[in-house]
PDB file of N, CA and C in Angstrom:
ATOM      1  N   UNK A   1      -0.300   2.416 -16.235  1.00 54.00           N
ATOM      2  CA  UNK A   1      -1.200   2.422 -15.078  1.00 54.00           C
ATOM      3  C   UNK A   1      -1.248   3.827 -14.487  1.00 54.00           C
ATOM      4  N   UNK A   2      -2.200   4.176 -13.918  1.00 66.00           N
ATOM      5  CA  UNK A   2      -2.581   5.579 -13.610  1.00 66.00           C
ATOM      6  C   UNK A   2      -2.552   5.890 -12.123  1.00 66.00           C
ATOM      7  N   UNK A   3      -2.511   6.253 -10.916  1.00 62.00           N
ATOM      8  CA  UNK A   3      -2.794   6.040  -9.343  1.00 62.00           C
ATOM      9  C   UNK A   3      -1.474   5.853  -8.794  1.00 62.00           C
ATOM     10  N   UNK A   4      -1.849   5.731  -7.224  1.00 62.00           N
ATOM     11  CA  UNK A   4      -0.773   5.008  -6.649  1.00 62.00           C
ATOM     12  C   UNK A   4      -0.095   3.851  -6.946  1.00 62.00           C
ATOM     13  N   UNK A   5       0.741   3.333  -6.716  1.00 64.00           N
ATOM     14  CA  UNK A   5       1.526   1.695  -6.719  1.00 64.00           C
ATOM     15  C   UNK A   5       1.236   1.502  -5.308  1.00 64.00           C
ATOM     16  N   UNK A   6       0.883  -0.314  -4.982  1.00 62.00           N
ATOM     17  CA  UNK A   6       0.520  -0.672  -4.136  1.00 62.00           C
ATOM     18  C   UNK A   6       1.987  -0.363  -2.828  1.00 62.00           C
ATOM     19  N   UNK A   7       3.016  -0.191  -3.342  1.00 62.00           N
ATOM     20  CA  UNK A   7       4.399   0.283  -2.525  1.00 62.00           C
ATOM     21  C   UNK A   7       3.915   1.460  -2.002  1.00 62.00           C
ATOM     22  N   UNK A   8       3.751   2.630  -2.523  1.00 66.00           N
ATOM     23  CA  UNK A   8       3.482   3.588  -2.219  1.00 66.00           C
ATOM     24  C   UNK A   8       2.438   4.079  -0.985  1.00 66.00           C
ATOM     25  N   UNK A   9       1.540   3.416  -0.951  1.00 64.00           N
ATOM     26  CA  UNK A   9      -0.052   3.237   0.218  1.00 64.00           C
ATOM     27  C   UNK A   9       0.645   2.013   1.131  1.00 64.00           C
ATOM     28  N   UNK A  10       1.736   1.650   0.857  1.00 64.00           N
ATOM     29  CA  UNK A  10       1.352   0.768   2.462  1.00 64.00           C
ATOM     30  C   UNK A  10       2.553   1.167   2.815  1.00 64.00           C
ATOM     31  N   UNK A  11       2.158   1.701   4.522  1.00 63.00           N
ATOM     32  CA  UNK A  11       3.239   2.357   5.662  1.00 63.00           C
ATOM     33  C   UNK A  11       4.284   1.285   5.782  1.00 63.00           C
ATOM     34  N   UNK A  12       5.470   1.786   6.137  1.00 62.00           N
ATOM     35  CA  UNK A  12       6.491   1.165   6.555  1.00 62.00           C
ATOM     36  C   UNK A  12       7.038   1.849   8.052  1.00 62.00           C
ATOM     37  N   UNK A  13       6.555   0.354   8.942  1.00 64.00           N
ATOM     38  CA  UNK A  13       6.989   1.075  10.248  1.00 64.00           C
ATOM     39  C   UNK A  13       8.136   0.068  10.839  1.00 64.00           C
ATOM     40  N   UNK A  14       9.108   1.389  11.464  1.00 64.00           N
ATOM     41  CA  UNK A  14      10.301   0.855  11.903  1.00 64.00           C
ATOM     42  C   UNK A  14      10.129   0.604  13.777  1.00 64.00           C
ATOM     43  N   UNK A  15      10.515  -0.168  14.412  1.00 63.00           N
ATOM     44  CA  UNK A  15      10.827  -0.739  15.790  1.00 63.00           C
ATOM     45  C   UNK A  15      12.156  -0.045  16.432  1.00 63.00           C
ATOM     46  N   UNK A  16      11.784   0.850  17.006  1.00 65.00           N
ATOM     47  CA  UNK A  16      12.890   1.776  17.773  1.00 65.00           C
ATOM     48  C   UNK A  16      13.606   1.221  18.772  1.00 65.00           C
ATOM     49  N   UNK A  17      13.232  -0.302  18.952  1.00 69.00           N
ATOM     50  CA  UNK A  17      14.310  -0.886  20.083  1.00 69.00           C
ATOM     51  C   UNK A  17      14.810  -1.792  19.629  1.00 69.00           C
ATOM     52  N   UNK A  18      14.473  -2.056  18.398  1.00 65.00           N
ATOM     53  CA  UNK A  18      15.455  -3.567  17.621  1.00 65.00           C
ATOM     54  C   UNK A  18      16.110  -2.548  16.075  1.00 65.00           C
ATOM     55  N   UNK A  19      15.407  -1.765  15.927  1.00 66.00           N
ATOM     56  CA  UNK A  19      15.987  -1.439  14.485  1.00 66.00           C
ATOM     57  C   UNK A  19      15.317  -2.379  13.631  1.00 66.00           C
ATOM     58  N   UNK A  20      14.908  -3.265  13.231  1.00 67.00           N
ATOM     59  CA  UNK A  20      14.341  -4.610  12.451  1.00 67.00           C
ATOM     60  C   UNK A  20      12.778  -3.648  11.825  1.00 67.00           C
ATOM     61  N   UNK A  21      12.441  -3.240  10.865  1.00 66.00           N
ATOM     62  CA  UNK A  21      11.285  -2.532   9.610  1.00 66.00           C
ATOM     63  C   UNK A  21      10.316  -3.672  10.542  1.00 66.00           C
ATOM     64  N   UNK A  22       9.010  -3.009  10.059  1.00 67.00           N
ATOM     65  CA  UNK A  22       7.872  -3.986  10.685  1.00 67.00           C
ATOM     66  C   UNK A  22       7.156  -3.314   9.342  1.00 67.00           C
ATOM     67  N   UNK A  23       6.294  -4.442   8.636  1.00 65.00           N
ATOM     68  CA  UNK A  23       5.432  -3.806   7.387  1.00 65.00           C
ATOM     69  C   UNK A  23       4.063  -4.609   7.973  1.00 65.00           C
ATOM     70  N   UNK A  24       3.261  -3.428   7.626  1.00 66.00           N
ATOM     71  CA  UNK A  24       1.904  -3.901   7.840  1.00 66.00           C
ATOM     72  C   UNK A  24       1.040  -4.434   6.749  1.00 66.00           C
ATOM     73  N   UNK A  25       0.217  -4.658   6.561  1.00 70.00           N
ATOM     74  CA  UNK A  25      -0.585  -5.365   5.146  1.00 70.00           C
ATOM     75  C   UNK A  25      -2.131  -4.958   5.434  1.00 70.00           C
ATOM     76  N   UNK A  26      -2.487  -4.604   4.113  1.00 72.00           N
ATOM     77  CA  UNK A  26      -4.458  -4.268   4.041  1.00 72.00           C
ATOM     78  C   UNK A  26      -4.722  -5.352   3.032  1.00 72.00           C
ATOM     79  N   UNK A  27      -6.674  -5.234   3.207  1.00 77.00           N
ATOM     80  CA  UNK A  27      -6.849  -6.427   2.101  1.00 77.00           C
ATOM     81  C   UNK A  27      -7.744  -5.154   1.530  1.00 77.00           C
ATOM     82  N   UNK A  28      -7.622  -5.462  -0.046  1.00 76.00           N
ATOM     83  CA  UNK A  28      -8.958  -4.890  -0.805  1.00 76.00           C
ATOM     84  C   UNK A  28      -9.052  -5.148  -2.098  1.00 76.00           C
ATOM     85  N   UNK A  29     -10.359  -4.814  -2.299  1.00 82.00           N
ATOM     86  CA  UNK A  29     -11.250  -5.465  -3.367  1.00 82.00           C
ATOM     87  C   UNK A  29     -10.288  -4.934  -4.688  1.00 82.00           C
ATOM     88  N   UNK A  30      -9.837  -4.839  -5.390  1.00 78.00           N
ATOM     89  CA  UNK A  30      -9.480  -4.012  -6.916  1.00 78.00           C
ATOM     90  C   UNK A  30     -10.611  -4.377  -7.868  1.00 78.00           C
ATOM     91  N   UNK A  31     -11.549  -3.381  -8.255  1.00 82.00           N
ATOM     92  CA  UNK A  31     -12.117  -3.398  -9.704  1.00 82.00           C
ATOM     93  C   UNK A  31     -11.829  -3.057 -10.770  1.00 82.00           C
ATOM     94  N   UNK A  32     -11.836  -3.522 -11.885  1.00 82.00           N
ATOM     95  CA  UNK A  32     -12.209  -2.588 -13.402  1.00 82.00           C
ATOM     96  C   UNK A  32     -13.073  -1.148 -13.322  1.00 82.00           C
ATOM     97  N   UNK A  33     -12.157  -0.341 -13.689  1.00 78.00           N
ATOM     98  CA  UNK A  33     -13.208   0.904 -13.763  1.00 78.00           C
ATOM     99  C   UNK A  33     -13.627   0.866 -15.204  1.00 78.00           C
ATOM    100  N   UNK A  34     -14.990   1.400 -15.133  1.00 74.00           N
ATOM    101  CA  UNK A  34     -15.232   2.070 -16.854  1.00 74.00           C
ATOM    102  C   UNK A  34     -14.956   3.313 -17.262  1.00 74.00           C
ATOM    103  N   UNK A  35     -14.883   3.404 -18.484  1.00 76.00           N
ATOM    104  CA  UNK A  35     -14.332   4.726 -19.071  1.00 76.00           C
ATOM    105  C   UNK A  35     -15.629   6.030 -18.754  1.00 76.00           C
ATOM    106  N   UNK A  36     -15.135   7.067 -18.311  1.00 65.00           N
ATOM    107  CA  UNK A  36     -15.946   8.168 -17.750  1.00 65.00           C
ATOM    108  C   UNK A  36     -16.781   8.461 -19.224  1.00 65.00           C
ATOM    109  N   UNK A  37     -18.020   8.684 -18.925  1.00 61.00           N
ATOM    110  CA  UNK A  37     -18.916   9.332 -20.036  1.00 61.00           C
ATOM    111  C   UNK A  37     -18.604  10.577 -20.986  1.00 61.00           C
TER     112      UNK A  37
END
């Protein structure tokens, strides 16, 4: 596989008064690309 890993693009945010990670989540489309001309 070629690109980012979906780990990589999504932030990891931490809570400075509990210590406890907070992860956020996106939605998106993934296509098939075609091979460049």
């Amino acid at each position: 596989a070629t690109g980012d890993s979906g780990n990589v693009l999504t932030p990891t945010v931490g809570c400075a008064n509990t210590g406890i990670p907070e992860f956020k989540a996106f939605l998106c489309n993934i296509e098939k690309g075609g091979k460049a001309a």
